[in-house]
Amino acid sequence: MKKEFRDFLKSKGRSRFPAVLLASAECAPLAKTGGLADVVSTLSKSFRAMGIDARVIMPYHRCIKNKYAGRAEHMFYFYVQLGWRREYAGIEKLELDGVTVYLVDNEHYFGDRIYWGGEGEIEQYAFFTRAVMDALPNLDFAPEIIHCNDWHTAMMPMLAKTQYPGGMQERLRYVLTIHNIAFQGKCSFALAKDLLGIEDRYLTSEFMELNGCANFMKGGCVFADRINTVSPSYAREIMTDYYGEGLEGILNARAGEVSGIVNGIDKDVFNPHSDPLIPARFDRGHRKGKAVCKAALQEQMGLERRPDVPIFAMVTRMTEQKGLDLVACVLDELMGREDMQFMLLGSGEERFENFMRAAEYRYKGRVCAYIGYNEELAHKIYAGSDFYLMPSRFEPCGLSQMIAMRYGTIPIVRETGGLRDTVMPFNQFTGEGTGFSFANYDAWEMGDAIRSALACWQNKDLMDTLISNAMKADFGFELSAEEYARLYLCML
Ligand code: ADP
């Protein structure tokens, strides 16, 4: 453990780091729909390497049962009182890459779908929340800190402080990480009362009411000891009414307890030097392999095989959050005037999928779209492209831009949230910076940033400096884990 942490603990008269339980709806590789799963798993592994006893508790989704049932050890079971419902909850334990994961079992709530959507999802995760709270005193582990993630687990601190007086749950410290404030877990007062027995006095604007609904995320923001998000810029942004989705009031009221910690990427999985999914390997000092990857990518995706033309790429969910409407607005103009190629891997809203299919048809050999999810192709795109476009409307942290940089693919991003914190605009006079950026959510500003990138492409020395800077940037999870450790310590 780092000397800084040892000294701090000593000053508090402690010999050990407080134990931490991460509560989450998903954790990679057990169950994953997005970045949250990666964050929880990489964070817990990094903590272990730092000598911190951090464990995970999550639902026993069917996809986990199908694969890991033989390895999970049944610990105990009990019945959860969810309003009038009396539901079985089993606690299973699984060791994965040295991390202990507790799995909450209930065949009804945790079946094929990780998220049911709608009000059903509220019931699903109200059950999970209650099951974790009731299981806490009986685990073979005594955490001092509970790390909640997103609205699915955000109600734990509120329940602890309002429904477990004198219990061990009340004495624990709670940190809530907001991975995406757009999802808050909203429901009617009646449902909140029915599922979790929330008293009327807490269904007010002072506590968990927002716009006439009960709001799980707000409950978490009011009662958690600390609130955290996944980048310092996003932490500032969600205190404004443009980004705050109605929670800016409570976040401002608690501004002193809100922080932002940038996520990291798994440097073993995303490593151009050893990646088995790409056709040739390379690193910062030896980049010939990148040219091989580019040629193979152009071949595979039906683009003209021209090393002199830059490939601009996106690997993304196709939603408005990711700036697809900006792309739709300027793609024709750019393809009409510039010598460039554009490639997109992703799926999502039909209007964007159709736009990309039509663009591929119009600009045969220069634009291509792979509609769907394909992890292997994603690696090939990160390795074989020249520029990576991420013009997000909002971006709590974003992983893709960091992955792109690791593969020497230069990001072009909108200055928002984690994009602003991880991509340093290139200054061709000082040779500093790792990418290109633009400030406003505006298609023409994005077009200008793309044109700056194209101008840089013409100058080999500048490009070399830029690629070298981008590949040098360190986005490992070790740095994030240390920041989280500091956050935990300041809660003691
Ligand atoms: P978000 O979690 O908001 O979707 P991030 O940039 O944080 O965005 O993470 C997205 C991750 O999912 C990246 O690792 C990206 O490569 C991957 N990804 C997104 N869409 C696809 C796809 N269609 N095929 C393969 N990987 C994808």
Short mmCIF file of C-alpha atoms and ligand atoms in Angstrom, two decimals:
data_model
loop_
_atom_site.label_atom_id
_atom_site.label_comp_id
_atom_site.label_asym_id
_atom_site.label_seq_id
_atom_site.Cartn_x
_atom_site.Cartn_y
_atom_site.Cartn_z
CA MET A 1 0.00 0.00 0.00
CA LYS A 2 1.22 3.51 -0.81
CA LYS A 3 3.03 5.37 1.98
CA GLU A 4 0.54 8.24 1.67
CA PHE A 5 -2.33 5.89 2.58
CA ARG A 6 -0.37 4.16 5.35
CA ASP A 7 0.48 7.50 6.94
CA PHE A 8 -3.10 8.70 6.73
CA LEU A 9 -4.42 5.51 8.34
CA LYS A 10 -1.81 5.77 11.07
CA SER A 11 -2.89 9.34 11.81
CA LYS A 12 -6.40 7.97 12.32
CA GLY A 13 -5.10 5.19 14.58
CA ARG A 14 -5.88 2.48 12.04
CA SER A 15 -3.67 -0.27 10.75
CA ARG A 16 -5.85 -1.35 7.83
CA PHE A 17 -7.66 0.30 4.95
CA PRO A 18 -11.44 0.22 5.47
CA ALA A 19 -13.13 -2.64 3.64
CA VAL A 20 -15.35 -1.60 0.72
CA LEU A 21 -18.40 -3.22 -0.83
CA LEU A 22 -19.23 -2.11 -4.36
CA ALA A 23 -22.94 -2.51 -5.13
CA SER A 24 -23.80 -2.59 -8.81
CA ALA A 25 -26.35 -3.91 -11.29
CA GLU A 26 -23.55 -5.23 -13.52
CA CYS A 27 -19.88 -6.19 -13.37
CA ALA A 28 -17.68 -7.43 -16.23
CA PRO A 29 -17.23 -10.11 -17.37
CA LEU A 30 -20.18 -11.60 -15.45
CA ALA A 31 -22.88 -9.31 -16.82
CA LYS A 32 -22.26 -6.26 -18.95
CA THR A 33 -24.34 -3.78 -20.90
CA GLY A 34 -22.00 -0.79 -20.73
CA GLY A 35 -19.11 1.05 -19.12
CA LEU A 36 -20.43 0.60 -15.56
CA ALA A 37 -19.59 -3.13 -15.70
CA ASP A 38 -15.99 -2.38 -16.72
CA VAL A 39 -15.55 0.28 -14.07
CA VAL A 40 -16.74 -1.95 -11.23
CA SER A 41 -14.60 -4.92 -12.26
CA THR A 42 -11.40 -2.99 -13.03
CA LEU A 43 -11.76 -0.90 -9.90
CA SER A 44 -12.17 -3.93 -7.63
CA LYS A 45 -9.17 -5.65 -9.26
CA SER A 46 -7.02 -2.51 -8.86
CA PHE A 47 -8.03 -2.23 -5.19
CA ARG A 48 -6.96 -5.79 -4.63
CA ALA A 49 -3.57 -5.03 -6.15
CA MET A 50 -3.32 -2.08 -3.74
CA GLY A 51 -4.04 -4.31 -0.74
CA ILE A 52 -7.58 -3.00 -0.17
CA ASP A 53 -10.29 -5.54 0.64
CA ALA A 54 -12.94 -4.49 -1.88
CA ARG A 55 -15.74 -6.87 -2.85
CA VAL A 56 -18.69 -6.65 -5.17
CA ILE A 57 -22.38 -7.38 -4.65
CA MET A 58 -24.64 -7.69 -7.70
CA PRO A 59 -27.71 -9.56 -8.95
CA TYR A 60 -27.30 -13.21 -9.93
CA HIS A 61 -28.50 -12.62 -13.52
CA ARG A 62 -29.27 -15.70 -15.58
CA CYS A 63 -26.32 -15.07 -17.89
CA ILE A 64 -24.07 -15.46 -14.83
CA LYS A 65 -25.89 -18.56 -13.63
CA ASN A 66 -25.53 -20.19 -17.04
CA LYS A 67 -21.79 -19.77 -17.03
CA TYR A 68 -20.67 -19.78 -13.41
CA ALA A 69 -23.23 -21.83 -11.46
CA GLY A 70 -20.69 -24.62 -10.88
CA ARG A 71 -18.23 -22.22 -9.29
CA ALA A 72 -20.61 -20.24 -7.08
CA GLU A 73 -20.87 -21.26 -3.42
CA HIS A 74 -24.28 -20.97 -1.74
CA MET A 75 -23.94 -19.03 1.50
CA PHE A 76 -27.42 -18.46 2.92
CA TYR A 77 -30.95 -17.40 2.02
CA PHE A 78 -33.67 -15.31 3.55
CA TYR A 79 -36.95 -13.68 2.58
CA VAL A 80 -37.19 -10.06 1.55
CA GLN A 81 -40.29 -8.10 2.47
CA LEU A 82 -40.95 -5.86 -0.51
CA GLY A 83 -44.18 -4.14 0.50
CA TRP A 84 -46.76 -6.93 0.54
CA ARG A 85 -44.46 -9.25 -1.46
CA ARG A 86 -42.36 -11.86 0.34
CA GLU A 87 -39.52 -12.80 -1.97
CA TYR A 88 -36.74 -15.38 -1.74
CA ALA A 89 -33.20 -14.00 -1.76
CA GLY A 90 -30.22 -16.35 -1.93
CA ILE A 91 -26.67 -15.14 -1.40
CA GLU A 92 -24.04 -16.93 -3.46
CA LYS A 93 -20.33 -16.24 -3.45
CA LEU A 94 -17.97 -16.37 -6.40
CA GLU A 95 -14.22 -15.77 -6.62
CA LEU A 96 -13.26 -14.14 -9.89
CA ASP A 97 -9.74 -12.98 -10.73
CA GLY A 98 -9.06 -12.77 -7.02
CA VAL A 99 -12.11 -10.61 -6.29
CA THR A 100 -15.01 -11.88 -4.17
CA VAL A 101 -18.38 -11.27 -5.77
CA TYR A 102 -21.61 -11.79 -3.80
CA LEU A 103 -24.57 -12.64 -6.01
CA VAL A 104 -28.17 -11.98 -4.99
CA ASP A 105 -30.30 -14.79 -6.33
CA ASN A 106 -33.96 -14.56 -7.26
CA GLU A 107 -35.20 -16.32 -10.41
CA HIS A 108 -38.08 -13.91 -10.92
CA TYR A 109 -36.21 -10.63 -10.75
CA PHE A 110 -32.92 -11.72 -12.25
CA GLY A 111 -33.70 -13.65 -15.39
CA ASP A 112 -32.72 -13.01 -18.97
CA ARG A 113 -32.82 -9.24 -18.89
CA ILE A 114 -30.42 -7.23 -16.76
CA TYR A 115 -32.76 -4.23 -17.02
CA TRP A 116 -36.50 -4.71 -17.46
CA GLY A 117 -37.19 -1.08 -18.34
CA GLY A 118 -40.21 0.92 -17.11
CA GLU A 119 -41.75 0.49 -13.68
CA GLY A 120 -40.79 -3.18 -13.63
CA GLU A 121 -37.15 -2.12 -13.42
CA ILE A 122 -37.96 -0.02 -10.36
CA GLU A 123 -39.38 -3.12 -8.66
CA GLN A 124 -36.41 -5.23 -9.83
CA TYR A 125 -33.85 -2.94 -8.25
CA ALA A 126 -35.94 -2.02 -5.22
CA PHE A 127 -35.79 -5.76 -4.52
CA PHE A 128 -32.02 -5.81 -5.05
CA THR A 129 -31.54 -2.78 -2.80
CA ARG A 130 -33.64 -4.24 0.00
CA ALA A 131 -31.98 -7.65 -0.34
CA VAL A 132 -28.48 -6.12 -0.04
CA MET A 133 -29.48 -4.01 2.98
CA ASP A 134 -30.95 -7.03 4.76
CA ALA A 135 -28.03 -9.31 3.82
CA LEU A 136 -25.32 -6.92 5.06
CA PRO A 137 -25.19 -8.05 8.72
CA ASN A 138 -24.92 -11.70 7.70
CA LEU A 139 -22.15 -11.54 5.09
CA ASP A 140 -18.78 -13.13 5.95
CA PHE A 141 -17.35 -9.66 5.41
CA ALA A 142 -17.67 -6.42 7.33
CA PRO A 143 -17.43 -3.44 5.00
CA GLU A 144 -17.15 0.06 6.41
CA ILE A 145 -17.90 1.76 3.11
CA ILE A 146 -20.65 0.94 0.64
CA HIS A 147 -19.98 2.21 -2.86
CA CYS A 148 -23.31 2.57 -4.71
CA ASN A 149 -23.44 2.97 -8.48
CA ASP A 150 -26.21 4.79 -10.35
CA TRP A 151 -29.89 4.86 -9.39
CA HIS A 152 -30.19 1.09 -9.16
CA THR A 153 -28.35 1.10 -5.84
CA ALA A 154 -28.70 4.78 -4.92
CA MET A 155 -31.44 4.23 -2.34
CA MET A 156 -29.17 2.35 0.06
CA PRO A 157 -28.01 5.39 2.07
CA MET A 158 -31.56 6.70 2.37
CA LEU A 159 -32.92 3.36 3.56
CA ALA A 160 -29.97 2.98 5.95
CA LYS A 161 -30.60 6.35 7.57
CA THR A 162 -34.39 6.27 7.62
CA GLN A 163 -35.32 2.61 8.08
CA TYR A 164 -32.48 0.89 9.95
CA PRO A 165 -32.12 3.03 13.11
CA GLY A 166 -29.40 1.64 15.36
CA GLY A 167 -28.56 -1.08 12.82
CA MET A 168 -25.11 -1.71 11.41
CA GLN A 169 -26.39 -0.40 8.06
CA GLU A 170 -26.92 3.02 9.61
CA ARG A 171 -23.33 3.20 10.86
CA LEU A 172 -21.76 2.50 7.46
CA ARG A 173 -20.53 5.25 5.15
CA TYR A 174 -22.05 5.51 1.68
CA VAL A 175 -20.60 6.95 -1.53
CA LEU A 176 -22.76 7.24 -4.64
CA THR A 177 -21.14 7.32 -8.08
CA ILE A 178 -23.26 8.80 -10.85
CA HIS A 179 -22.25 7.20 -14.15
CA ASN A 180 -25.00 8.87 -16.16
CA ILE A 181 -27.37 11.38 -14.61
CA ALA A 182 -29.89 10.96 -17.43
CA PHE A 183 -31.12 7.76 -15.75
CA GLN A 184 -32.60 8.45 -12.33
CA GLY A 185 -35.10 5.73 -11.40
CA LYS A 186 -38.36 7.68 -11.30
CA CYS A 187 -41.71 6.29 -10.20
CA SER A 188 -45.01 7.28 -8.64
CA PHE A 189 -45.20 8.01 -4.93
CA ALA A 190 -47.56 5.06 -4.62
CA LEU A 191 -45.02 2.64 -6.05
CA ALA A 192 -42.18 3.98 -3.88
CA LYS A 193 -44.37 3.55 -0.81
CA ASP A 194 -45.55 0.13 -1.89
CA LEU A 195 -42.10 -1.28 -2.70
CA LEU A 196 -39.84 0.28 -0.11
CA GLY A 197 -42.26 1.61 2.49
CA ILE A 198 -41.12 5.20 1.94
CA GLU A 199 -42.89 7.49 4.39
CA ASP A 200 -44.84 10.52 3.12
CA ARG A 201 -42.48 12.95 4.82
CA TYR A 202 -39.65 11.76 2.54
CA LEU A 203 -41.72 12.17 -0.62
CA THR A 204 -41.08 15.90 -0.59
CA SER A 205 -38.74 18.18 -2.52
CA GLU A 206 -36.42 18.25 0.47
CA PHE A 207 -35.79 14.52 0.10
CA MET A 208 -36.65 12.27 -2.86
CA GLU A 209 -39.38 14.10 -4.79
CA LEU A 210 -38.58 15.63 -8.17
CA ASN A 211 -41.19 16.91 -10.64
CA GLY A 212 -43.97 15.12 -8.85
CA CYS A 213 -42.24 11.72 -8.87
CA ALA A 214 -40.27 9.70 -6.38
CA ASN A 215 -36.68 9.76 -7.62
CA PHE A 216 -34.18 7.11 -6.47
CA MET A 217 -31.13 9.04 -7.65
CA LYS A 218 -32.27 12.11 -5.75
CA GLY A 219 -32.74 10.03 -2.60
CA GLY A 220 -29.13 8.90 -3.03
CA CYS A 221 -27.88 12.45 -3.62
CA VAL A 222 -29.59 13.67 -0.45
CA PHE A 223 -28.45 10.89 1.86
CA ALA A 224 -25.08 9.61 0.56
CA ASP A 225 -22.06 10.75 2.54
CA ARG A 226 -20.23 11.59 -0.68
CA ILE A 227 -21.37 11.98 -4.28
CA ASN A 228 -19.00 11.20 -7.07
CA THR A 229 -19.13 11.17 -10.87
CA VAL A 230 -16.82 9.80 -13.51
CA SER A 231 -14.93 12.96 -14.45
CA PRO A 232 -14.24 16.33 -12.80
CA SER A 233 -15.79 18.25 -15.72
CA TYR A 234 -18.98 16.19 -15.56
CA ALA A 235 -19.08 16.85 -11.80
CA ARG A 236 -19.15 20.59 -12.57
CA GLU A 237 -21.55 20.23 -15.50
CA ILE A 238 -24.24 18.33 -13.60
CA MET A 239 -24.54 21.30 -11.28
CA THR A 240 -25.95 23.34 -14.17
CA ASP A 241 -29.51 23.15 -15.45
CA TYR A 242 -28.34 22.17 -18.96
CA TYR A 243 -26.73 18.92 -17.77
CA GLY A 244 -28.22 18.39 -14.32
CA GLU A 245 -31.52 16.80 -15.44
CA GLY A 246 -33.29 18.43 -12.49
CA LEU A 247 -30.76 17.28 -9.88
CA GLU A 248 -28.60 20.41 -10.14
CA GLY A 249 -30.32 21.94 -7.08
CA ILE A 250 -29.42 19.19 -4.66
CA LEU A 251 -25.95 18.82 -6.21
CA ASN A 252 -25.27 22.51 -5.74
CA ALA A 253 -26.52 22.35 -2.19
CA ARG A 254 -23.96 19.60 -1.57
CA ALA A 255 -21.24 20.99 -3.83
CA GLY A 256 -18.54 20.49 -1.20
CA GLU A 257 -19.21 16.76 -1.17
CA VAL A 258 -19.34 16.24 -4.94
CA SER A 259 -16.24 15.08 -6.78
CA GLY A 260 -15.26 13.61 -10.14
CA ILE A 261 -12.80 10.80 -10.88
CA VAL A 262 -12.00 9.83 -14.46
CA ASN A 263 -12.40 6.14 -15.30
CA GLY A 264 -9.49 4.23 -16.73
CA ILE A 265 -9.27 1.55 -19.40
CA ASP A 266 -8.00 -1.99 -19.10
CA LYS A 267 -4.49 -1.57 -20.45
CA ASP A 268 -4.08 -5.34 -20.94
CA VAL A 269 -7.19 -5.72 -23.11
CA PHE A 270 -6.49 -2.57 -25.11
CA ASN A 271 -2.83 -2.92 -25.90
CA PRO A 272 -1.61 -2.50 -29.51
CA HIS A 273 1.60 -4.29 -28.55
CA SER A 274 -0.14 -7.56 -27.64
CA ASP A 275 -3.73 -7.34 -28.94
CA PRO A 276 -4.58 -10.72 -30.54
CA LEU A 277 -7.56 -9.22 -32.39
CA ILE A 278 -5.59 -6.93 -34.70
CA PRO A 279 -3.67 -8.05 -37.82
CA ALA A 280 -0.32 -6.53 -36.82
CA ARG A 281 1.07 -5.32 -33.53
CA PHE A 282 2.76 -2.01 -32.85
CA ASP A 283 3.77 0.38 -30.11
CA ARG A 284 4.81 3.99 -29.72
CA GLY A 285 8.32 3.47 -30.98
CA HIS A 286 7.48 1.04 -33.79
CA ARG A 287 4.40 2.05 -35.70
CA LYS A 288 4.78 0.11 -38.95
CA GLY A 289 2.14 -2.34 -37.74
CA LYS A 290 -0.43 0.46 -37.64
CA ALA A 291 -0.11 0.93 -41.41
CA VAL A 292 -0.72 -2.81 -41.84
CA CYS A 293 -3.81 -2.55 -39.65
CA LYS A 294 -5.07 0.37 -41.73
CA ALA A 295 -4.63 -1.46 -45.04
CA ALA A 296 -6.38 -4.57 -43.65
CA LEU A 297 -9.23 -2.46 -42.30
CA GLN A 298 -9.78 -0.69 -45.63
CA GLU A 299 -9.78 -4.06 -47.36
CA GLN A 300 -12.20 -5.66 -44.89
CA MET A 301 -14.62 -2.74 -44.89
CA GLY A 302 -14.64 -2.18 -48.66
CA LEU A 303 -12.88 1.18 -48.57
CA GLU A 304 -10.39 2.27 -51.23
CA ARG A 305 -6.96 0.99 -50.21
CA ARG A 306 -5.19 4.32 -49.94
CA PRO A 307 -2.62 4.88 -47.22
CA ASP A 308 -2.52 8.63 -48.01
CA VAL A 309 -6.18 9.23 -47.12
CA PRO A 310 -7.07 9.52 -43.41
CA ILE A 311 -9.79 7.31 -41.95
CA PHE A 312 -12.13 9.04 -39.49
CA ALA A 313 -13.92 6.46 -37.34
CA MET A 314 -16.62 6.08 -34.70
CA VAL A 315 -17.46 3.02 -32.55
CA THR A 316 -20.58 4.00 -30.74
CA ARG A 317 -24.12 3.64 -29.56
CA MET A 318 -26.07 5.52 -32.22
CA THR A 319 -27.97 7.99 -30.08
CA GLU A 320 -28.21 11.73 -29.93
CA GLN A 321 -25.98 11.71 -26.84
CA LYS A 322 -23.10 10.63 -29.05
CA GLY A 323 -23.52 13.51 -31.53
CA LEU A 324 -24.85 11.47 -34.45
CA ASP A 325 -27.10 14.36 -35.45
CA LEU A 326 -24.02 16.54 -35.95
CA VAL A 327 -22.49 13.87 -38.17
CA ALA A 328 -25.70 13.60 -40.19
CA CYS A 329 -25.64 17.37 -40.64
CA VAL A 330 -22.14 17.76 -42.12
CA LEU A 331 -21.13 14.42 -43.58
CA ASP A 332 -22.29 15.27 -47.10
CA GLU A 333 -20.48 18.57 -47.07
CA LEU A 334 -17.27 17.00 -45.82
CA MET A 335 -17.34 14.06 -48.22
CA GLY A 336 -18.09 16.49 -51.06
CA ARG A 337 -15.07 18.69 -50.42
CA GLU A 338 -12.43 16.70 -48.57
CA ASP A 339 -10.29 13.70 -49.43
CA MET A 340 -11.16 11.54 -46.43
CA GLN A 341 -12.78 8.24 -45.47
CA PHE A 342 -15.39 7.74 -42.77
CA MET A 343 -16.25 4.54 -40.95
CA LEU A 344 -18.79 3.79 -38.25
CA LEU A 345 -19.45 0.70 -36.13
CA GLY A 346 -22.55 0.88 -33.99
CA SER A 347 -26.24 0.45 -33.57
CA GLY A 348 -29.06 2.40 -32.04
CA GLU A 349 -31.70 4.81 -33.29
CA GLU A 350 -33.16 3.77 -36.63
CA ARG A 351 -32.89 7.25 -38.17
CA PHE A 352 -29.13 7.26 -37.66
CA GLU A 353 -28.70 3.68 -38.82
CA ASN A 354 -30.59 4.50 -42.02
CA PHE A 355 -28.60 7.67 -42.54
CA MET A 356 -25.35 5.72 -42.37
CA ARG A 357 -26.61 2.97 -44.70
CA ALA A 358 -27.58 5.62 -47.24
CA ALA A 359 -24.24 7.44 -46.87
CA GLU A 360 -22.39 4.18 -47.46
CA TYR A 361 -24.36 3.74 -50.69
CA ARG A 362 -23.74 7.33 -51.81
CA TYR A 363 -20.00 7.32 -51.10
CA LYS A 364 -19.04 3.80 -52.06
CA GLY A 365 -15.43 3.07 -51.20
CA ARG A 366 -15.18 6.18 -49.00
CA VAL A 367 -17.83 5.69 -46.31
CA CYS A 368 -18.78 2.45 -44.62
CA ALA A 369 -21.09 1.49 -41.79
CA TYR A 370 -21.28 -1.75 -39.86
CA ILE A 371 -24.60 -1.71 -38.05
CA GLY A 372 -24.35 -4.00 -35.04
CA TYR A 373 -22.10 -4.86 -32.12
CA ASN A 374 -18.73 -6.41 -32.89
CA GLU A 375 -15.93 -6.37 -30.34
CA GLU A 376 -13.27 -7.74 -32.71
CA LEU A 377 -14.05 -5.18 -35.40
CA ALA A 378 -13.95 -2.45 -32.74
CA HIS A 379 -10.34 -3.37 -31.92
CA LYS A 380 -9.47 -3.38 -35.63
CA ILE A 381 -11.02 0.06 -36.07
CA TYR A 382 -9.18 1.53 -33.08
CA ALA A 383 -5.91 0.14 -34.48
CA GLY A 384 -6.41 0.87 -38.18
CA SER A 385 -8.00 4.34 -38.18
CA ASP A 386 -6.24 7.69 -38.13
CA PHE A 387 -8.79 9.87 -36.33
CA TYR A 388 -11.55 9.00 -33.87
CA LEU A 389 -14.65 11.18 -33.79
CA MET A 390 -16.60 11.64 -30.54
CA PRO A 391 -18.75 14.77 -30.76
CA SER A 392 -20.95 13.95 -27.75
CA ARG A 393 -23.73 16.22 -26.53
CA PHE A 394 -22.76 15.09 -23.02
CA GLU A 395 -20.21 12.49 -21.95
CA PRO A 396 -19.86 11.57 -18.27
CA CYS A 397 -16.45 10.02 -18.94
CA GLY A 398 -16.21 8.06 -22.20
CA LEU A 399 -13.81 5.20 -22.73
CA SER A 400 -13.55 5.11 -26.52
CA GLN A 401 -11.42 8.26 -26.81
CA MET A 402 -8.90 6.79 -24.37
CA ILE A 403 -8.81 3.47 -26.20
CA ALA A 404 -8.31 5.30 -29.52
CA MET A 405 -5.35 7.25 -28.12
CA ARG A 406 -3.76 4.06 -26.84
CA TYR A 407 -3.80 2.78 -30.44
CA GLY A 408 -2.38 6.03 -31.84
CA THR A 409 -5.71 7.11 -33.31
CA ILE A 410 -6.23 10.82 -32.74
CA PRO A 411 -9.47 11.84 -31.04
CA ILE A 412 -11.64 14.72 -32.24
CA VAL A 413 -14.02 15.48 -29.41
CA ARG A 414 -16.50 17.97 -28.12
CA GLU A 415 -15.24 19.67 -24.95
CA THR A 416 -17.66 18.12 -22.52
CA GLY A 417 -17.38 15.90 -19.42
CA GLY A 418 -14.68 13.27 -19.56
CA LEU A 419 -13.77 14.17 -23.15
CA ARG A 420 -12.60 17.54 -21.96
CA ASP A 421 -10.62 15.95 -19.11
CA THR A 422 -8.84 13.32 -21.20
CA VAL A 423 -8.13 14.95 -24.57
CA MET A 424 -5.72 17.87 -24.56
CA PRO A 425 -6.12 20.07 -27.65
CA PHE A 426 -3.07 19.92 -29.91
CA ASN A 427 -0.92 23.02 -30.13
CA GLN A 428 1.20 22.73 -33.25
CA PHE A 429 3.56 25.48 -32.07
CA THR A 430 4.53 23.85 -28.77
CA GLY A 431 3.95 20.30 -29.96
CA GLU A 432 1.78 19.61 -26.91
CA GLY A 433 -1.61 17.94 -26.90
CA THR A 434 -3.28 14.69 -27.84
CA GLY A 435 -6.20 15.56 -30.11
CA PHE A 436 -8.62 18.11 -31.53
CA SER A 437 -11.65 19.58 -29.85
CA PHE A 438 -14.50 22.04 -30.26
CA ALA A 439 -16.61 23.80 -27.66
CA ASN A 440 -20.22 24.17 -28.79
CA TYR A 441 -22.63 21.45 -29.84
CA ASP A 442 -22.59 22.69 -33.40
CA ALA A 443 -22.08 20.78 -36.63
CA TRP A 444 -20.00 23.51 -38.25
CA GLU A 445 -17.68 23.74 -35.27
CA MET A 446 -17.23 20.00 -35.52
CA GLY A 447 -16.54 20.40 -39.25
CA ASP A 448 -13.83 22.96 -38.45
CA ALA A 449 -12.20 20.61 -35.96
CA ILE A 450 -12.19 17.89 -38.62
CA ARG A 451 -10.59 20.34 -41.06
CA SER A 452 -7.87 21.17 -38.51
CA ALA A 453 -7.20 17.46 -38.26
CA LEU A 454 -7.04 17.20 -42.05
CA ALA A 455 -4.56 20.09 -42.18
CA CYS A 456 -2.39 18.36 -39.60
CA TRP A 457 -2.58 15.13 -41.62
CA GLN A 458 -0.70 16.89 -44.41
CA ASN A 459 2.30 17.50 -42.14
CA LYS A 460 4.03 14.23 -41.31
CA ASP A 461 6.18 15.65 -38.50
CA LEU A 462 3.21 17.17 -36.73
CA MET A 463 1.26 13.93 -37.10
CA ASP A 464 4.17 11.95 -35.66
CA THR A 465 4.35 14.23 -32.63
CA LEU A 466 0.60 14.05 -32.12
CA ILE A 467 0.45 10.26 -32.37
CA SER A 468 3.39 9.89 -30.06
CA ASN A 469 1.74 12.22 -27.47
CA ALA A 470 -1.55 10.34 -27.67
CA MET A 471 0.10 6.94 -27.21
CA LYS A 472 2.08 8.22 -24.26
CA ALA A 473 -0.96 9.33 -22.28
CA ASP A 474 -1.62 7.02 -19.32
CA PHE A 475 -5.25 6.02 -18.83
CA GLY A 476 -4.68 2.99 -16.63
CA PHE A 477 -7.12 2.24 -13.85
CA GLU A 478 -4.41 2.40 -11.21
CA LEU A 479 -4.66 6.21 -11.15
CA SER A 480 -8.46 6.14 -10.77
CA ALA A 481 -8.23 3.50 -8.04
CA GLU A 482 -5.85 5.71 -6.07
CA GLU A 483 -8.24 8.65 -6.39
CA TYR A 484 -11.10 6.47 -5.15
CA ALA A 485 -8.96 5.29 -2.24
CA ARG A 486 -8.41 8.96 -1.29
CA LEU A 487 -12.14 9.56 -1.53
CA TYR A 488 -12.89 6.62 0.78
CA LEU A 489 -10.32 7.83 3.28
CA CYS A 490 -11.78 11.32 3.48
CA MET A 491 -15.12 9.73 4.45
CA LEU A 492 -13.69 8.21 7.64
P1 ADP B 1 -20.93 4.49 -23.50
O1 ADP B 1 -20.62 3.64 -22.27
O2 ADP B 1 -21.61 5.79 -23.19
O3 ADP B 1 -21.60 3.75 -24.60
P2 ADP B 1 -18.03 4.65 -23.75
O4 ADP B 1 -17.13 5.33 -24.71
O5 ADP B 1 -17.81 4.96 -22.30
O6 ADP B 1 -19.52 4.95 -24.17
O7 ADP B 1 -17.87 3.07 -23.90
C1 ADP B 1 -18.35 2.40 -25.01
C2 ADP B 1 -17.58 1.10 -25.15
O8 ADP B 1 -18.37 0.21 -25.91
C3 ADP B 1 -16.27 1.28 -25.90
O9 ADP B 1 -15.34 0.35 -25.39
C4 ADP B 1 -16.66 0.95 -27.33
O10 ADP B 1 -15.56 0.44 -28.06
C5 ADP B 1 -17.70 -0.13 -27.12
N1 ADP B 1 -18.70 -0.18 -28.19
C6 ADP B 1 -19.71 0.69 -28.42
N2 ADP B 1 -20.44 0.31 -29.49
C7 ADP B 1 -19.86 -0.82 -29.95
C8 ADP B 1 -20.16 -1.70 -31.05
N3 ADP B 1 -21.17 -1.48 -31.86
N4 ADP B 1 -19.36 -2.77 -31.22
C9 ADP B 1 -18.31 -3.00 -30.39
N5 ADP B 1 -18.00 -2.22 -29.34
C10 ADP B 1 -18.75 -1.14 -29.12
#
